[in-house]
Coordinates of C-alpha atoms in Angstrom, one line a residue:
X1 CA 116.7 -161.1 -39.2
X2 CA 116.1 -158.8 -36.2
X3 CA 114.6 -160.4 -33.0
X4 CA 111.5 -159.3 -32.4
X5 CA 111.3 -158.7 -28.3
X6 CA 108.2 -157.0 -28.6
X7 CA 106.1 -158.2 -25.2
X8 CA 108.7 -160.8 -24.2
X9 CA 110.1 -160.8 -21.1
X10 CA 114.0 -161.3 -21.7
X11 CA 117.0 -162.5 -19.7
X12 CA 120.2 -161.9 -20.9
X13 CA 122.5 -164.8 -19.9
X14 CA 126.2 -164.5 -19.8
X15 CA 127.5 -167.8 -18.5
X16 CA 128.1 -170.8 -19.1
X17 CA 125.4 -172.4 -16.4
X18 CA 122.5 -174.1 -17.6
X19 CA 119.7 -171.2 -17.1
X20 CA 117.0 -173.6 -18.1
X21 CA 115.1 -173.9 -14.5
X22 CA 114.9 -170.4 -13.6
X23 CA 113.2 -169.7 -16.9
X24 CA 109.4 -170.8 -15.7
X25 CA 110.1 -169.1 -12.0
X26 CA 111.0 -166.0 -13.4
X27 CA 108.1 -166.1 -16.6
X28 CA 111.0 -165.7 -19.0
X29 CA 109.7 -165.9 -22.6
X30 CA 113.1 -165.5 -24.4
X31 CA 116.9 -165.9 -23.4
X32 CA 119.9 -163.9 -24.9
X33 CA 122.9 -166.4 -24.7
X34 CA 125.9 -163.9 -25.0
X35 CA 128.6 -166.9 -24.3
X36 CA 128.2 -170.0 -26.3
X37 CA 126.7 -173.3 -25.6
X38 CA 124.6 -175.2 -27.4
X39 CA 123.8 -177.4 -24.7
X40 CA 122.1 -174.2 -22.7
X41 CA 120.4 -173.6 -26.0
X42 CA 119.0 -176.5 -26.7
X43 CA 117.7 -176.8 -22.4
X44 CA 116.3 -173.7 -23.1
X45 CA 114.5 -174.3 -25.9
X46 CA 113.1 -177.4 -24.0
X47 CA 111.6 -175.2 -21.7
X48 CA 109.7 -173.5 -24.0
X49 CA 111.9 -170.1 -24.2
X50 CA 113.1 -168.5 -27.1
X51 CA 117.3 -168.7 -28.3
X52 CA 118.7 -165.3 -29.6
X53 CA 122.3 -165.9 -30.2
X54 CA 124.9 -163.0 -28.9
X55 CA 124.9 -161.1 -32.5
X56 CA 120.9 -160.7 -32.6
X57 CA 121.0 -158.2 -30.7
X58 CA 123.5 -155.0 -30.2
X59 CA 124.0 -153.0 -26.8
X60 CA 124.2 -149.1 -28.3
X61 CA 124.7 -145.9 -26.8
X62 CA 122.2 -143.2 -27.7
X63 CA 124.2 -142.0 -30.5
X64 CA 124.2 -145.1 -32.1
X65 CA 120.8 -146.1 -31.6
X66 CA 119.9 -143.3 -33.9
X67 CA 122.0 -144.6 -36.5
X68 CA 121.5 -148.2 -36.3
X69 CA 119.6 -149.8 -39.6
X70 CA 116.0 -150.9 -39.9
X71 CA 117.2 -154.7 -40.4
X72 CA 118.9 -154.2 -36.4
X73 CA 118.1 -155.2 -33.1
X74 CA 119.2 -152.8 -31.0
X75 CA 119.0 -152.0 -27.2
X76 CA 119.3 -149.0 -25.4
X77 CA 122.6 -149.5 -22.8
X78 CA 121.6 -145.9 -21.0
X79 CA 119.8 -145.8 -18.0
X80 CA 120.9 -145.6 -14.3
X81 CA 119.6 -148.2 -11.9
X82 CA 116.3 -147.4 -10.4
X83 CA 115.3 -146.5 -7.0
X84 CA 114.7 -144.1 -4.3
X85 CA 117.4 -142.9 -1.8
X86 CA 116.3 -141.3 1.0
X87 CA 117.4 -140.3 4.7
X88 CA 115.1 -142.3 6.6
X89 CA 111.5 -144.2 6.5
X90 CA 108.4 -143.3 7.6
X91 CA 105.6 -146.3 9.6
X92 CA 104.2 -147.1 6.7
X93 CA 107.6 -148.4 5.3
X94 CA 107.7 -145.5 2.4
X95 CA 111.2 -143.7 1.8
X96 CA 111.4 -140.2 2.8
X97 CA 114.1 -137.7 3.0
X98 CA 115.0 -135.1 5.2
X99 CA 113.1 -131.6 6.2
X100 CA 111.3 -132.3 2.3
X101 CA 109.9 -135.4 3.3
X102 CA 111.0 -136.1 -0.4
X103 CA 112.6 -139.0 -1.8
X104 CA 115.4 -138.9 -4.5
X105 CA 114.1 -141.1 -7.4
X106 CA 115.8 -142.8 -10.1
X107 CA 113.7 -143.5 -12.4
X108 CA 113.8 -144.4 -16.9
X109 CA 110.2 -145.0 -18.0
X110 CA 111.2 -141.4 -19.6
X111 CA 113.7 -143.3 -21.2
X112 CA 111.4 -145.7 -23.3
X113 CA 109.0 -142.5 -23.8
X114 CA 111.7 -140.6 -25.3
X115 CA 112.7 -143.5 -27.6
X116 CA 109.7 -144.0 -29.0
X117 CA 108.8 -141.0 -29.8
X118 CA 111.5 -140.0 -31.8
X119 CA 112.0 -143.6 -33.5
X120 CA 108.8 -144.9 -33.5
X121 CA 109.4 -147.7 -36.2
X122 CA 111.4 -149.1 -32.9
X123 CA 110.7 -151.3 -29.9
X124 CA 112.3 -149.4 -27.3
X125 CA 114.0 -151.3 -25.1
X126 CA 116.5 -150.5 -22.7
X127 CA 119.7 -152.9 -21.9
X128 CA 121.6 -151.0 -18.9
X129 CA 123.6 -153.4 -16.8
X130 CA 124.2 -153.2 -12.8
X131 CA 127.5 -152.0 -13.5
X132 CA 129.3 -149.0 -13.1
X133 CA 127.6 -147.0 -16.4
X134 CA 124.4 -147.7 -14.9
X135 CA 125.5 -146.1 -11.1
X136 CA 126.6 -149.5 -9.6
X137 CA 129.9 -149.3 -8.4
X138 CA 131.8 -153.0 -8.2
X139 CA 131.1 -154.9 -4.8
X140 CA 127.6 -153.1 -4.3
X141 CA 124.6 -156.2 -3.9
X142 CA 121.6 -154.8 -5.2
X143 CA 118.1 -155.5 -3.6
X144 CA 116.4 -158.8 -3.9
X145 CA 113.7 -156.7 -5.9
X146 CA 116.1 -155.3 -8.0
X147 CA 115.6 -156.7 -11.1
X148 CA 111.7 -156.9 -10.7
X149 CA 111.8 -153.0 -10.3
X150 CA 113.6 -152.2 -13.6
X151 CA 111.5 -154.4 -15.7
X152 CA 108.2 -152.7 -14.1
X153 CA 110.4 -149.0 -14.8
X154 CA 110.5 -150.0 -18.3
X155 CA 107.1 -151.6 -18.7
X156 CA 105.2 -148.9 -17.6
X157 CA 106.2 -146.7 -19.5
X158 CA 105.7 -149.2 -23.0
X159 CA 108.9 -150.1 -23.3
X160 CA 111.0 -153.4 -22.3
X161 CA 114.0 -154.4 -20.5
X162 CA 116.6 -156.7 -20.7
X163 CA 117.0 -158.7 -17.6
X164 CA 120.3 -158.6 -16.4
X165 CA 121.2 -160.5 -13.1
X166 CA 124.6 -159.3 -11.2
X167 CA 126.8 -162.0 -11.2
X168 CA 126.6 -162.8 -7.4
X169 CA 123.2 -162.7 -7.6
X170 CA 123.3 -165.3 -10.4
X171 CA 125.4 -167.5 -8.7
X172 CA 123.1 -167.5 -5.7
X173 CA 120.4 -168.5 -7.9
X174 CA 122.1 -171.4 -9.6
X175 CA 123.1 -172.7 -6.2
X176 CA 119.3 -172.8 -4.8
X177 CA 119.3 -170.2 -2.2
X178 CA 115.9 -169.7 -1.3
X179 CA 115.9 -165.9 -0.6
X180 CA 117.4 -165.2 -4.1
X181 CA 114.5 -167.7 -5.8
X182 CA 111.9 -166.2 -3.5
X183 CA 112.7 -162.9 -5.2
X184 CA 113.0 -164.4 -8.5
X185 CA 109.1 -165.7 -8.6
X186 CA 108.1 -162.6 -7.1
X187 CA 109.7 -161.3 -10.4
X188 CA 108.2 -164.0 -12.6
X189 CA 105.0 -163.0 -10.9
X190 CA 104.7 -159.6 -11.6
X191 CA 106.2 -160.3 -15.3
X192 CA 103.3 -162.0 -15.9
X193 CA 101.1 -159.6 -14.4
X194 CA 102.9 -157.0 -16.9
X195 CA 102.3 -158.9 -19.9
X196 CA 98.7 -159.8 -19.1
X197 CA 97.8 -156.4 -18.7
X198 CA 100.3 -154.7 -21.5
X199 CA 97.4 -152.9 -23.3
X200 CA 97.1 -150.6 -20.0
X201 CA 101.2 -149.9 -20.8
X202 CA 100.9 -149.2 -24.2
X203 CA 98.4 -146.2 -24.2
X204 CA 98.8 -142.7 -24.6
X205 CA 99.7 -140.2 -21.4
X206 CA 97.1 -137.6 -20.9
X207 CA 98.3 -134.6 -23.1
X208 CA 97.5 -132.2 -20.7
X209 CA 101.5 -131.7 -20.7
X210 CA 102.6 -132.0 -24.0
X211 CA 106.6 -131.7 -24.2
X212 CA 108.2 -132.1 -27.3
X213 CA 111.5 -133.4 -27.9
X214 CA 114.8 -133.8 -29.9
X215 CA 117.9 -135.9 -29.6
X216 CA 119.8 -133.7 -27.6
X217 CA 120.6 -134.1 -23.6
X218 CA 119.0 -130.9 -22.6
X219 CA 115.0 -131.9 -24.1
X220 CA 115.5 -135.9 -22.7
X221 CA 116.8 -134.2 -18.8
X222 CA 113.5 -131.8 -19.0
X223 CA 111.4 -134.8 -20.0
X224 CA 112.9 -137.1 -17.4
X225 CA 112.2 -134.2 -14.8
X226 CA 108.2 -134.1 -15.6
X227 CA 108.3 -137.8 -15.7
X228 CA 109.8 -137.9 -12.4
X229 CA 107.6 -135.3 -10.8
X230 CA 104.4 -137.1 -12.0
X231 CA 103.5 -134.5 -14.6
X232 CA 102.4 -137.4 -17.3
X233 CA 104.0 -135.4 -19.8
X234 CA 103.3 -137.0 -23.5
X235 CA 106.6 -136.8 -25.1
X236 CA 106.5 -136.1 -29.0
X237 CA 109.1 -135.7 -31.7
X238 CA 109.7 -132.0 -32.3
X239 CA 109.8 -133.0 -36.3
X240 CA 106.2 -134.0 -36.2
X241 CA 104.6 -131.5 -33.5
X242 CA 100.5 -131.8 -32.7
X243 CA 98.4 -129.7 -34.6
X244 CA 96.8 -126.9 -32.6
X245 CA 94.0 -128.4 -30.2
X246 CA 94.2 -125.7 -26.8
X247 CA 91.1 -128.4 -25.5
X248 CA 93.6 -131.4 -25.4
X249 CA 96.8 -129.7 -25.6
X250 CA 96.6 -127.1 -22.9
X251 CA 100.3 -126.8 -22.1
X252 CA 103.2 -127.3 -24.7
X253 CA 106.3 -127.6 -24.0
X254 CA 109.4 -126.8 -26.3
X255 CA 112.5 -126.3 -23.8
X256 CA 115.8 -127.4 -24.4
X257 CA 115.3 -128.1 -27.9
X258 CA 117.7 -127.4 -30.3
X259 CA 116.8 -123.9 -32.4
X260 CA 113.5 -124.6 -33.6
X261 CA 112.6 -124.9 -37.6
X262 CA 110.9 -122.2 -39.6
X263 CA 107.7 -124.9 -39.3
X264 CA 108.3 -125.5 -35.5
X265 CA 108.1 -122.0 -34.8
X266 CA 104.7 -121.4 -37.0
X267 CA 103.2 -124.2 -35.1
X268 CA 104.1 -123.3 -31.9
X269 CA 102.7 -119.6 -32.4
X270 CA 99.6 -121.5 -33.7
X271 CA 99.1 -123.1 -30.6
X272 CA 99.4 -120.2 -28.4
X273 CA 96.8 -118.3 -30.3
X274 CA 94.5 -121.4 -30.1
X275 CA 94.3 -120.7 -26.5
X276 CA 97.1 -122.8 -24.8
X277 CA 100.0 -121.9 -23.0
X278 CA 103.0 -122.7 -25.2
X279 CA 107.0 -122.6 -23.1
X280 CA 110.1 -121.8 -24.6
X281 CA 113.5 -121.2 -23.1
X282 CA 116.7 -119.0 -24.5
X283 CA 114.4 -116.6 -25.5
X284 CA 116.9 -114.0 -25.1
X285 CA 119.3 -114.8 -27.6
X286 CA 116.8 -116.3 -29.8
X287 CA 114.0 -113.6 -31.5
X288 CA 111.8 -115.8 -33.5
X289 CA 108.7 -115.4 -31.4
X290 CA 108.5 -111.7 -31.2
X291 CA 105.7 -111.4 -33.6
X292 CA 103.2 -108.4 -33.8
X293 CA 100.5 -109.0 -31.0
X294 CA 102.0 -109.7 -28.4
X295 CA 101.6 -108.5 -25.1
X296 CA 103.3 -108.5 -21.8
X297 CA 101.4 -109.6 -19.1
X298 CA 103.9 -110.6 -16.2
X299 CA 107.5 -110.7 -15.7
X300 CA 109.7 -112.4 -13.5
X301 CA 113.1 -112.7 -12.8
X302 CA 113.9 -115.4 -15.1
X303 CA 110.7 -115.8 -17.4
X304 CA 108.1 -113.0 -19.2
X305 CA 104.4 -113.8 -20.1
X306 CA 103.1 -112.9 -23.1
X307 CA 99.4 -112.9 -24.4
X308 CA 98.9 -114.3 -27.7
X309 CA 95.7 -114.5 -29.3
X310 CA 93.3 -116.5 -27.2
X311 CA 96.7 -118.4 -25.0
X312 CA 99.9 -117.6 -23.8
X313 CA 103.6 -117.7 -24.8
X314 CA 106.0 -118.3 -21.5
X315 CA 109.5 -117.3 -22.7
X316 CA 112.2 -118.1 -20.2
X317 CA 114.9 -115.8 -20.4
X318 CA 118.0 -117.9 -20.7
X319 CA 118.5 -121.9 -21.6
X320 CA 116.8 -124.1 -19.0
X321 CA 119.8 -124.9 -16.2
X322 CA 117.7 -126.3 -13.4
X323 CA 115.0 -129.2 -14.8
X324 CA 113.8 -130.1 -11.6
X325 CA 112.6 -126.5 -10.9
X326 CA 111.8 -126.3 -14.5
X327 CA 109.1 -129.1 -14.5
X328 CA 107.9 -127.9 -11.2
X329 CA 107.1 -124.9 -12.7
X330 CA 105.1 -126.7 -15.4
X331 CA 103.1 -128.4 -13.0
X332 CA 102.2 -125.0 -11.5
X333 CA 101.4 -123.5 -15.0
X334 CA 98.9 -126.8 -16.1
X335 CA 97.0 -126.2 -12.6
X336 CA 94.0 -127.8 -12.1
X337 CA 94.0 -129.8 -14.8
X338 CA 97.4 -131.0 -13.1
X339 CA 97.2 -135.1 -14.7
X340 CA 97.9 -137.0 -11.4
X341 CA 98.8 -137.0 -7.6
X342 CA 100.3 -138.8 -4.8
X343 CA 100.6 -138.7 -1.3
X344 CA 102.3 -140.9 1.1
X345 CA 104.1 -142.5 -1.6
X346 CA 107.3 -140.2 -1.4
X347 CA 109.4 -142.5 -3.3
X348 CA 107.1 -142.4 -6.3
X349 CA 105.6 -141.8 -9.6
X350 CA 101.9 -141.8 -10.6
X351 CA 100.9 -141.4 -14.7
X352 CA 97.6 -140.6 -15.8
X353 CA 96.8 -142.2 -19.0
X354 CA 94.0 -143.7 -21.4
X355 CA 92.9 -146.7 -20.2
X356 CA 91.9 -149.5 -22.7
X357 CA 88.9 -150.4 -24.2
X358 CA 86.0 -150.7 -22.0
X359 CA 87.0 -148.4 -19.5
X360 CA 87.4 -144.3 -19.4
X361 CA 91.1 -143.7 -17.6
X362 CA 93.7 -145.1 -16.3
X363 CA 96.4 -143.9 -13.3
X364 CA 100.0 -145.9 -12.9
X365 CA 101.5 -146.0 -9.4
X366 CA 105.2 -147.3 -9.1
X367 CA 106.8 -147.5 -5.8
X368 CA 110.3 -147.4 -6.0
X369 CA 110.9 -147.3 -2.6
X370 CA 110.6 -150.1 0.1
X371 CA 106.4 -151.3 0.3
X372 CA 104.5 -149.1 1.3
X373 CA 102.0 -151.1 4.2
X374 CA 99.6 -148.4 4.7
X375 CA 97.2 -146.2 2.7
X376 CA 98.7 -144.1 0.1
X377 CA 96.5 -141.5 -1.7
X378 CA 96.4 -140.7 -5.3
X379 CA 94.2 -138.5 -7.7
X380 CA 93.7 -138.2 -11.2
X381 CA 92.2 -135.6 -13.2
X382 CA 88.6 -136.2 -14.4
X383 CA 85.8 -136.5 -12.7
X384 CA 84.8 -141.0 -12.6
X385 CA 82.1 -143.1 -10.4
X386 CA 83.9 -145.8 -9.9
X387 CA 87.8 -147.5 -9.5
X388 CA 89.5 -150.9 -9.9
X389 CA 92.8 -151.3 -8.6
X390 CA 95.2 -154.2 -10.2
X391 CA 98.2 -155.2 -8.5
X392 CA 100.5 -158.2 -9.2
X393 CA 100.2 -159.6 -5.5
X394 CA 96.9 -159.0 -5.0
X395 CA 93.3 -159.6 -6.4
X396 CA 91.7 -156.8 -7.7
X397 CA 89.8 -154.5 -5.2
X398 CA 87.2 -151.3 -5.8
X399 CA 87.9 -148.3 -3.9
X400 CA 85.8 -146.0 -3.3
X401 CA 86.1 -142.5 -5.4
X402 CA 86.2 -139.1 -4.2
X403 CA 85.4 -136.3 -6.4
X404 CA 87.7 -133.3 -5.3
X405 CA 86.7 -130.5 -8.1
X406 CA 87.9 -131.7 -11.2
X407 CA 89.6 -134.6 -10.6
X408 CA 88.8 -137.9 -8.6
X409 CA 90.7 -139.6 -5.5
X410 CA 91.1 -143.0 -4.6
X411 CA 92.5 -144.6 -1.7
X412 CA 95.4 -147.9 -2.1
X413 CA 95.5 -149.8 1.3
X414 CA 98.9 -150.8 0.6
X415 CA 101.9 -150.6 -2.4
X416 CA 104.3 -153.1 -3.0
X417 CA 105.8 -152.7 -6.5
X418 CA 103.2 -151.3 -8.9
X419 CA 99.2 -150.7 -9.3
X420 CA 97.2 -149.7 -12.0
X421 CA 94.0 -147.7 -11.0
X422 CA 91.3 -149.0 -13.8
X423 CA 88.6 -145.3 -13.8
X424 CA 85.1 -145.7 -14.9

């Protein structure tokens, strides 16, 4: 019978060592025993967790995830270990780096995106280890938030993640150090912040930036890209494409897919004479969307621009090499309807999304940086009256809005970990 992990928050355990006290600290709801003992089992149990023995659940790569049965647990092992790197820190405590004041960020909310929307009947849930497949090389200590950060990565993107403590981290815990335990309960607390507030996780991106993907590398690096430069891309399965709608999908993407189908290529045409801007790559060698009515507005070195009925079709010349200039490019092309912004917050990522019920819009803010003790800004598009800002470690506080042309700005007075900006 597969575990369900939907909404749980889950450490995987592999020791020996009773676990059974750190489970209330750290708001675990279920523990994944990979070494047996019945005695941990049955201490867990009596703490009110959830048991799933080492064969519920199965670590696969991304090839075998899409080939695993219905009737399987199974858990994503990609991912590398989030974070920002920078070369040096600003007074506020944000990361930034060099003459680009920009952070690198590691990031795989994209991850759980991209999993869902080509398996949807799945939970996706992502199982990478602080080992060396995940960037950690052996000997490296990770940060006392470490753990809290991935599960938030995960989370806010509607996915899951398997807690996985490093082995000296885990011994420092069993022994009672009171750093490690401080940063455990931190953990606990913003777990339970997560799963109070899961419906906020769980909604839609704006579609603003509509990308469609396949199972290849190239679509999943271009999708991580726009994740990573805050574009709030909505990331759907090139096998079941959006119907035309220019008013809520004003940009489509469709680079770095695999040749497109017969139906993929009608579609995308369709789109582009509703009035959106539809982007291809490896237009050269592919001729598919030369069709009569076309006509050539701008060129550029790498890319031509061609109108199409009421849109545009944006064919870049040659297979997308460079996704980081690629989804900056996209975030030029969507303009002002451009989904979300940050500033001060150099080591992060902001998502516009639906909000739920009782409220218009919602904007996600993950620091993945050190905290951030002054004011960040942030801006969403849509015009709103009035803002609620959740965080984990703090009550809940109202900004006040700015209107700045079509989309609204709020002020946060500080970042640790994560925020979610309730509009209304």
């Amino acid at each position: 019978m597969p575990a369900d992990l939907a909404g749980k928050i889950v450490l995987r355990w592999d020791s020996t060592a009773n676990c059974a006290p750190l489970l209330q600290p750290g708001g675990i709801d279920a523990v994944w025993l990979r070494t047996p003992g019945d005695g941990v089992a049955a201490a867990c149990r009596a703490a009110g967790a959830e048991v799933f023995p080492a064969d519920a659940i199965r670590l696969a790569s991304l090839e075998e995830y899409a080939l695993a049965k219905p009737s399987e647990t199974v858990v994503a092992k990609a991912g590398l270990w989030p974070g920002a790197q920078a070369g040096a820190r600003g007074g506020n405590g944000a990361v930034e780096a060099g003459a680009t004041r920009q952070a690198w960020v590691t990031a795989n909310g994209y991850l759980a995106a991209w999993l869902r929307a080509l398996y949807p009947d799945r939970e996706p849930v992502l199982g990478y280890a602080p080992d060396h497949d995940a960037g950690i090389d052996p000997g490296r200590v990770l940060p006392s938030g470490a753990l809290e950060l991935a599960l938030v990565d995960a989370w806010s993107a509607g996915g899951n993640f398997i807690l996985t403590p490093e082995s000296s981290y885990r011994d420092t815990l069993l022994a009672g150090d009171k750093a490690s335990l401080a940063a455990w309960t931190r953990m606990g607390q913003t777990a339970r912040w997560l799963k109070q507030h899961r419906s906020l996780f769980l909604q839609k991106p704006l579609d603003a930036v509509t990308v469609l993907v396949d199972a290849g590398d190239a679509s999943r690096e271009v999708a991580a890209l726009l994740f990573r430069h805050s574009a709030s891309p909505a990331l759907v399965s090139a096998k079941r494409p959006p119907a035309p709608d220019p008013a809520n999908h004003p940009l489509v993407v469709a680079a770095g897919l695999a040749a497109p189908s017969p139906e993929l290529q009608r579609v995308l045409l369709a789109h582009a004479r509703a009035g959106a801007a539809v982007v291809i790559d490896a237009a050269t060698e592919r001729s598919w969307w030369r069709v009569p009515g076309m006509k050539l507005t701008k060129g550029f070195e790498d890319r031509e621009v061609y109108k199409l009925g009421s849109g545009s079709l944006v064919a870049y010349k040659d297979a997308v090499s460079d996704p980081g200039e690629f989804a900056l490019d996209m975030v030029d092309l969507v303009g002002d309807r451009r989904p979300a912004r940050a500033w001060n917050l150099s080591g992060g990522i902001v998502t516009a999304s639906r909000a739920a019920p009782g409220a218009k819009a919602a904007l996600q803010v993950i620091n993945y940086g050190s905290p951030a003790r002054s004011a960040i800004l942030v801006r969403r598009y849509g015009v709103f009256q009035s803002a609620t800002v959740l965080r984990p470690e703090d009550a809940n506080v109202s900004p006040r809005t700015y209107k700045r042309g079509a989309s609204t700005e709020v002020e946060l007075p500080s970042l640790n970990r994560v925020a979610v900006v309730i509009f209304d």
